[in-house]
């Protein structure tokens, strides 16, 4: 038996000014849209902003439901909407910010497993790595490619 190691690469910044203007703008969009979250149960508001290859920006927020599992995370709301409106346009970048207890969270919150799977589908579909920016007040993380968050992944390859 052989031990196999998977490595992921990411970049970390401590201030938003370390990002380029395009990324700063996208993070700010994810922060601005937070007010539209519907999170009466968890009070955890999440905003996602997606930059498409054609320059359009699509935003989404988490939408909860009294039947808890029927709600949806901000990332999937935004990604499904982007793919619905622009089915042939690849995604360049997604920025995510969460807000809790009257402030942006200190450490960035990475997307849940289901969102990773959905984001990976878009990355695979357009054969183009999606940059992910996770905003936290103390730390900003940048990951080049969703596949890094799901090293052992299920894709359409298995269905061919
Ligand atoms: N949530 C997101 O919108 N994105 C994530 O990456 C993690 C969690 C939402 C789901 C739920 O409305 C609330 O945050 C608490 O889990």
PDB file of C-alpha atoms and ligand atoms in Angstrom:
ATOM      1  CA  UNK A   1       0.000   0.000   0.000  1.00  0.00           C
ATOM      2  CA  UNK A   2       1.200   3.479  -0.840  1.00  0.00           C
ATOM      3  CA  UNK A   3       0.556   6.693   0.989  1.00  0.00           C
ATOM      4  CA  UNK A   4      -0.762   9.329  -1.393  1.00  0.00           C
ATOM      5  CA  UNK A   5      -0.739  12.995  -0.513  1.00  0.00           C
ATOM      6  CA  UNK A   6      -2.887  15.703  -2.076  1.00  0.00           C
ATOM      7  CA  UNK A   7      -1.735  19.277  -1.677  1.00  0.00           C
ATOM      8  CA  UNK A   8      -3.701  22.466  -2.139  1.00  0.00           C
ATOM      9  CA  UNK A   9      -2.274  25.894  -2.867  1.00  0.00           C
ATOM     10  CA  UNK A  10      -3.838  29.077  -1.680  1.00  0.00           C
ATOM     11  CA  UNK A  11      -2.944  32.701  -1.183  1.00  0.00           C
ATOM     12  CA  UNK A  12      -3.668  34.630   1.981  1.00  0.00           C
ATOM     13  CA  UNK A  13      -3.933  38.360   2.462  1.00  0.00           C
ATOM     14  CA  UNK A  14      -4.545  40.356   5.607  1.00  0.00           C
ATOM     15  CA  UNK A  15      -5.943  43.431   3.887  1.00  0.00           C
ATOM     16  CA  UNK A  16      -8.257  43.863   0.920  1.00  0.00           C
ATOM     17  CA  UNK A  17      -5.776  46.360  -0.567  1.00  0.00           C
ATOM     18  CA  UNK A  18      -3.489  43.456  -1.402  1.00  0.00           C
ATOM     19  CA  UNK A  19      -6.000  42.369  -4.054  1.00  0.00           C
ATOM     20  CA  UNK A  20      -6.245  43.844  -7.542  1.00  0.00           C
ATOM     21  CA  UNK A  21      -9.069  46.252  -8.391  1.00  0.00           C
ATOM     22  CA  UNK A  22     -11.193  43.652 -10.165  1.00  0.00           C
ATOM     23  CA  UNK A  23     -11.111  41.366  -7.115  1.00  0.00           C
ATOM     24  CA  UNK A  24     -11.690  44.211  -4.647  1.00  0.00           C
ATOM     25  CA  UNK A  25     -14.765  45.237  -6.621  1.00  0.00           C
ATOM     26  CA  UNK A  26     -16.107  41.674  -6.552  1.00  0.00           C
ATOM     27  CA  UNK A  27     -15.547  41.307  -2.801  1.00  0.00           C
ATOM     28  CA  UNK A  28     -17.346  44.604  -2.254  1.00  0.00           C
ATOM     29  CA  UNK A  29     -20.259  43.359  -4.349  1.00  0.00           C
ATOM     30  CA  UNK A  30     -20.476  40.234  -2.164  1.00  0.00           C
ATOM     31  CA  UNK A  31     -20.523  42.473   0.920  1.00  0.00           C
ATOM     32  CA  UNK A  32     -23.143  44.825  -0.462  1.00  0.00           C
ATOM     33  CA  UNK A  33     -25.588  42.107  -1.432  1.00  0.00           C
ATOM     34  CA  UNK A  34     -25.550  40.587   2.071  1.00  0.00           C
ATOM     35  CA  UNK A  35     -28.419  42.759   3.153  1.00  0.00           C
ATOM     36  CA  UNK A  36     -30.647  40.708   0.841  1.00  0.00           C
ATOM     37  CA  UNK A  37     -29.935  37.432   2.617  1.00  0.00           C
ATOM     38  CA  UNK A  38     -32.981  35.733   4.043  1.00  0.00           C
ATOM     39  CA  UNK A  39     -31.518  34.183   7.178  1.00  0.00           C
ATOM     40  CA  UNK A  40     -34.076  34.541   9.984  1.00  0.00           C
ATOM     41  CA  UNK A  41     -33.125  31.176  11.485  1.00  0.00           C
ATOM     42  CA  UNK A  42     -29.326  31.115  11.517  1.00  0.00           C
ATOM     43  CA  UNK A  43     -28.805  34.915  11.344  1.00  0.00           C
ATOM     44  CA  UNK A  44     -25.715  34.011   9.332  1.00  0.00           C
ATOM     45  CA  UNK A  45     -25.797  36.131   6.199  1.00  0.00           C
ATOM     46  CA  UNK A  46     -23.772  35.125   3.183  1.00  0.00           C
ATOM     47  CA  UNK A  47     -23.193  37.080  -0.020  1.00  0.00           C
ATOM     48  CA  UNK A  48     -21.675  35.664  -3.193  1.00  0.00           C
ATOM     49  CA  UNK A  49     -20.599  37.661  -6.239  1.00  0.00           C
ATOM     50  CA  UNK A  50     -19.668  35.972  -9.491  1.00  0.00           C
ATOM     51  CA  UNK A  51     -17.658  37.602 -12.262  1.00  0.00           C
ATOM     52  CA  UNK A  52     -18.346  36.084 -15.674  1.00  0.00           C
ATOM     53  CA  UNK A  53     -15.930  36.071 -18.587  1.00  0.00           C
ATOM     54  CA  UNK A  54     -18.136  38.629 -20.345  1.00  0.00           C
ATOM     55  CA  UNK A  55     -17.633  41.083 -17.473  1.00  0.00           C
ATOM     56  CA  UNK A  56     -21.119  40.669 -15.996  1.00  0.00           C
ATOM     57  CA  UNK A  57     -21.409  40.298 -12.223  1.00  0.00           C
ATOM     58  CA  UNK A  58     -24.085  38.067 -10.723  1.00  0.00           C
ATOM     59  CA  UNK A  59     -24.808  38.132  -7.006  1.00  0.00           C
ATOM     60  CA  UNK A  60     -26.699  35.845  -4.641  1.00  0.00           C
ATOM     61  CA  UNK A  61     -27.442  35.422  -0.957  1.00  0.00           C
ATOM     62  CA  UNK A  62     -28.467  32.529   1.265  1.00  0.00           C
ATOM     63  CA  UNK A  63     -32.192  31.877   1.334  1.00  0.00           C
ATOM     64  CA  UNK A  64     -33.456  29.961   4.337  1.00  0.00           C
ATOM     65  CA  UNK A  65     -36.763  28.216   4.871  1.00  0.00           C
ATOM     66  CA  UNK A  66     -38.856  27.194   7.878  1.00  0.00           C
ATOM     67  CA  UNK A  67     -38.415  23.662   6.521  1.00  0.00           C
ATOM     68  CA  UNK A  68     -34.659  23.977   7.062  1.00  0.00           C
ATOM     69  CA  UNK A  69     -33.277  21.688   4.319  1.00  0.00           C
ATOM     70  CA  UNK A  70     -35.279  23.544   1.681  1.00  0.00           C
ATOM     71  CA  UNK A  71     -33.056  26.618   2.008  1.00  0.00           C
ATOM     72  CA  UNK A  72     -30.071  27.267  -0.226  1.00  0.00           C
ATOM     73  CA  UNK A  73     -26.569  28.712   0.259  1.00  0.00           C
ATOM     74  CA  UNK A  74     -25.536  31.985  -1.348  1.00  0.00           C
ATOM     75  CA  UNK A  75     -22.984  30.293  -3.615  1.00  0.00           C
ATOM     76  CA  UNK A  76     -25.526  27.994  -5.220  1.00  0.00           C
ATOM     77  CA  UNK A  77     -28.152  30.719  -5.524  1.00  0.00           C
ATOM     78  CA  UNK A  78     -25.612  32.859  -7.410  1.00  0.00           C
ATOM     79  CA  UNK A  79     -24.106  30.060  -9.494  1.00  0.00           C
ATOM     80  CA  UNK A  80     -27.420  28.584 -10.606  1.00  0.00           C
ATOM     81  CA  UNK A  81     -28.660  32.040 -11.517  1.00  0.00           C
ATOM     82  CA  UNK A  82     -25.471  32.801 -13.483  1.00  0.00           C
ATOM     83  CA  UNK A  83     -25.713  29.517 -15.375  1.00  0.00           C
ATOM     84  CA  UNK A  84     -29.411  30.083 -16.012  1.00  0.00           C
ATOM     85  CA  UNK A  85     -28.937  33.553 -17.432  1.00  0.00           C
ATOM     86  CA  UNK A  86     -25.631  32.959 -19.228  1.00  0.00           C
ATOM     87  CA  UNK A  87     -25.464  29.226 -20.018  1.00  0.00           C
ATOM     88  CA  UNK A  88     -22.537  29.630 -22.419  1.00  0.00           C
ATOM     89  CA  UNK A  89     -20.361  32.039 -20.481  1.00  0.00           C
ATOM     90  CA  UNK A  90     -17.557  30.694 -18.267  1.00  0.00           C
ATOM     91  CA  UNK A  91     -17.144  31.909 -14.695  1.00  0.00           C
ATOM     92  CA  UNK A  92     -13.939  33.736 -13.887  1.00  0.00           C
ATOM     93  CA  UNK A  93     -14.139  34.481 -10.157  1.00  0.00           C
ATOM     94  CA  UNK A  94     -16.437  34.061  -7.180  1.00  0.00           C
ATOM     95  CA  UNK A  95     -16.159  36.172  -4.023  1.00  0.00           C
ATOM     96  CA  UNK A  96     -17.876  35.163  -0.793  1.00  0.00           C
ATOM     97  CA  UNK A  97     -18.442  37.140   2.387  1.00  0.00           C
ATOM     98  CA  UNK A  98     -20.336  36.152   5.523  1.00  0.00           C
ATOM     99  CA  UNK A  99     -21.799  38.422   8.206  1.00  0.00           C
ATOM    100  CA  UNK A 100     -22.671  37.292  11.723  1.00  0.00           C
ATOM    101  CA  UNK A 101     -23.194  39.006  15.090  1.00  0.00           C
ATOM    102  CA  UNK A 102     -23.263  42.483  13.533  1.00  0.00           C
ATOM    103  CA  UNK A 103     -19.981  42.163  11.675  1.00  0.00           C
ATOM    104  CA  UNK A 104     -18.162  40.462   8.846  1.00  0.00           C
ATOM    105  CA  UNK A 105     -16.732  37.213  10.106  1.00  0.00           C
ATOM    106  CA  UNK A 106     -13.063  37.311  11.131  1.00  0.00           C
ATOM    107  CA  UNK A 107     -11.944  34.085   9.477  1.00  0.00           C
ATOM    108  CA  UNK A 108     -13.214  33.366   5.988  1.00  0.00           C
ATOM    109  CA  UNK A 109     -15.921  30.695   5.663  1.00  0.00           C
ATOM    110  CA  UNK A 110     -15.219  28.180   2.912  1.00  0.00           C
ATOM    111  CA  UNK A 111     -18.224  26.852   0.973  1.00  0.00           C
ATOM    112  CA  UNK A 112     -20.067  23.738   2.120  1.00  0.00           C
ATOM    113  CA  UNK A 113     -19.600  20.410   0.346  1.00  0.00           C
ATOM    114  CA  UNK A 114     -22.729  20.725  -1.791  1.00  0.00           C
ATOM    115  CA  UNK A 115     -21.683  24.176  -3.000  1.00  0.00           C
ATOM    116  CA  UNK A 116     -18.198  22.896  -3.818  1.00  0.00           C
ATOM    117  CA  UNK A 117     -19.755  20.181  -5.963  1.00  0.00           C
ATOM    118  CA  UNK A 118     -21.952  22.707  -7.792  1.00  0.00           C
ATOM    119  CA  UNK A 119     -19.086  25.145  -8.352  1.00  0.00           C
ATOM    120  CA  UNK A 120     -16.914  22.277  -9.591  1.00  0.00           C
ATOM    121  CA  UNK A 121     -19.567  21.362 -12.150  1.00  0.00           C
ATOM    122  CA  UNK A 122     -19.311  24.847 -13.691  1.00  0.00           C
ATOM    123  CA  UNK A 123     -15.527  24.729 -13.608  1.00  0.00           C
ATOM    124  CA  UNK A 124     -15.556  21.346 -15.356  1.00  0.00           C
ATOM    125  CA  UNK A 125     -18.265  22.352 -17.810  1.00  0.00           C
ATOM    126  CA  UNK A 126     -16.278  25.324 -19.114  1.00  0.00           C
ATOM    127  CA  UNK A 127     -12.855  23.715 -18.605  1.00  0.00           C
ATOM    128  CA  UNK A 128     -11.635  26.827 -16.873  1.00  0.00           C
ATOM    129  CA  UNK A 129     -10.447  27.157 -13.266  1.00  0.00           C
ATOM    130  CA  UNK A 130     -12.616  29.437 -11.159  1.00  0.00           C
ATOM    131  CA  UNK A 131     -10.826  31.737  -8.760  1.00  0.00           C
ATOM    132  CA  UNK A 132     -12.423  31.819  -5.315  1.00  0.00           C
ATOM    133  CA  UNK A 133     -11.968  34.715  -2.907  1.00  0.00           C
ATOM    134  CA  UNK A 134     -13.090  34.128   0.669  1.00  0.00           C
ATOM    135  CA  UNK A 135     -13.347  37.297   2.678  1.00  0.00           C
ATOM    136  CA  UNK A 136     -12.735  37.506   6.406  1.00  0.00           C
ATOM    137  CA  UNK A 137     -11.869  40.623   8.402  1.00  0.00           C
ATOM    138  CA  UNK A 138      -8.621  39.107   9.635  1.00  0.00           C
ATOM    139  CA  UNK A 139      -7.792  37.034   6.599  1.00  0.00           C
ATOM    140  CA  UNK A 140      -8.672  36.788   2.926  1.00  0.00           C
ATOM    141  CA  UNK A 141      -8.044  33.493   1.161  1.00  0.00           C
ATOM    142  CA  UNK A 142      -7.697  33.069  -2.584  1.00  0.00           C
ATOM    143  CA  UNK A 143      -7.905  29.658  -4.175  1.00  0.00           C
ATOM    144  CA  UNK A 144      -7.150  29.170  -7.849  1.00  0.00           C
ATOM    145  CA  UNK A 145      -9.540  26.433  -8.905  1.00  0.00           C
ATOM    146  CA  UNK A 146     -12.467  24.795  -7.164  1.00  0.00           C
ATOM    147  CA  UNK A 147     -10.998  21.338  -7.850  1.00  0.00           C
ATOM    148  CA  UNK A 148      -8.478  22.120  -5.124  1.00  0.00           C
ATOM    149  CA  UNK A 149     -11.292  22.089  -2.578  1.00  0.00           C
ATOM    150  CA  UNK A 150     -12.491  18.696  -3.782  1.00  0.00           C
ATOM    151  CA  UNK A 151      -9.386  16.685  -4.556  1.00  0.00           C
ATOM    152  CA  UNK A 152     -11.332  13.431  -4.855  1.00  0.00           C
ATOM    153  CA  UNK A 153     -14.232  14.522  -6.969  1.00  0.00           C
ATOM    154  CA  UNK A 154     -17.121  13.077  -8.867  1.00  0.00           C
ATOM    155  CA  UNK A 155     -17.467  14.577 -12.340  1.00  0.00           C
ATOM    156  CA  UNK A 156     -19.134  13.777 -15.647  1.00  0.00           C
ATOM    157  CA  UNK A 157     -16.100  11.612 -16.514  1.00  0.00           C
ATOM    158  CA  UNK A 158     -17.746   8.736 -14.648  1.00  0.00           C
ATOM    159  CA  UNK A 159     -20.899   9.031 -16.737  1.00  0.00           C
ATOM    160  CA  UNK A 160     -19.193   8.633 -20.104  1.00  0.00           C
TER     161      UNK A 160
HETATM  162  N1  LIG B   1     -24.363  29.183   4.081  1.00  0.00           N
HETATM  163  C1  LIG B   1     -24.062  29.726   2.868  1.00  0.00           C
HETATM  164  O1  LIG B   1     -24.862  30.471   2.285  1.00  0.00           O
HETATM  165  N2  LIG B   1     -22.847  29.448   2.334  1.00  0.00           N
HETATM  166  C2  LIG B   1     -21.899  28.683   2.927  1.00  0.00           C
HETATM  167  O2  LIG B   1     -20.845  28.498   2.353  1.00  0.00           O
HETATM  168  C3  LIG B   1     -22.146  28.093   4.241  1.00  0.00           C
HETATM  169  C4  LIG B   1     -23.487  28.304   4.814  1.00  0.00           C
HETATM  170  C5  LIG B   1     -25.649  29.517   4.678  1.00  0.00           C
HETATM  171  C6  LIG B   1     -26.635  28.392   4.781  1.00  0.00           C
HETATM  172  C7  LIG B   1     -27.482  28.845   5.938  1.00  0.00           C
HETATM  173  O3  LIG B   1     -28.468  29.740   5.452  1.00  0.00           O
HETATM  174  C8  LIG B   1     -26.532  29.628   6.819  1.00  0.00           C
HETATM  175  O4  LIG B   1     -25.435  29.968   5.984  1.00  0.00           O
HETATM  176  C9  LIG B   1     -26.035  28.864   8.029  1.00  0.00           C
HETATM  177  O5  LIG B   1     -25.554  27.620   7.687  1.00  0.00           O
END
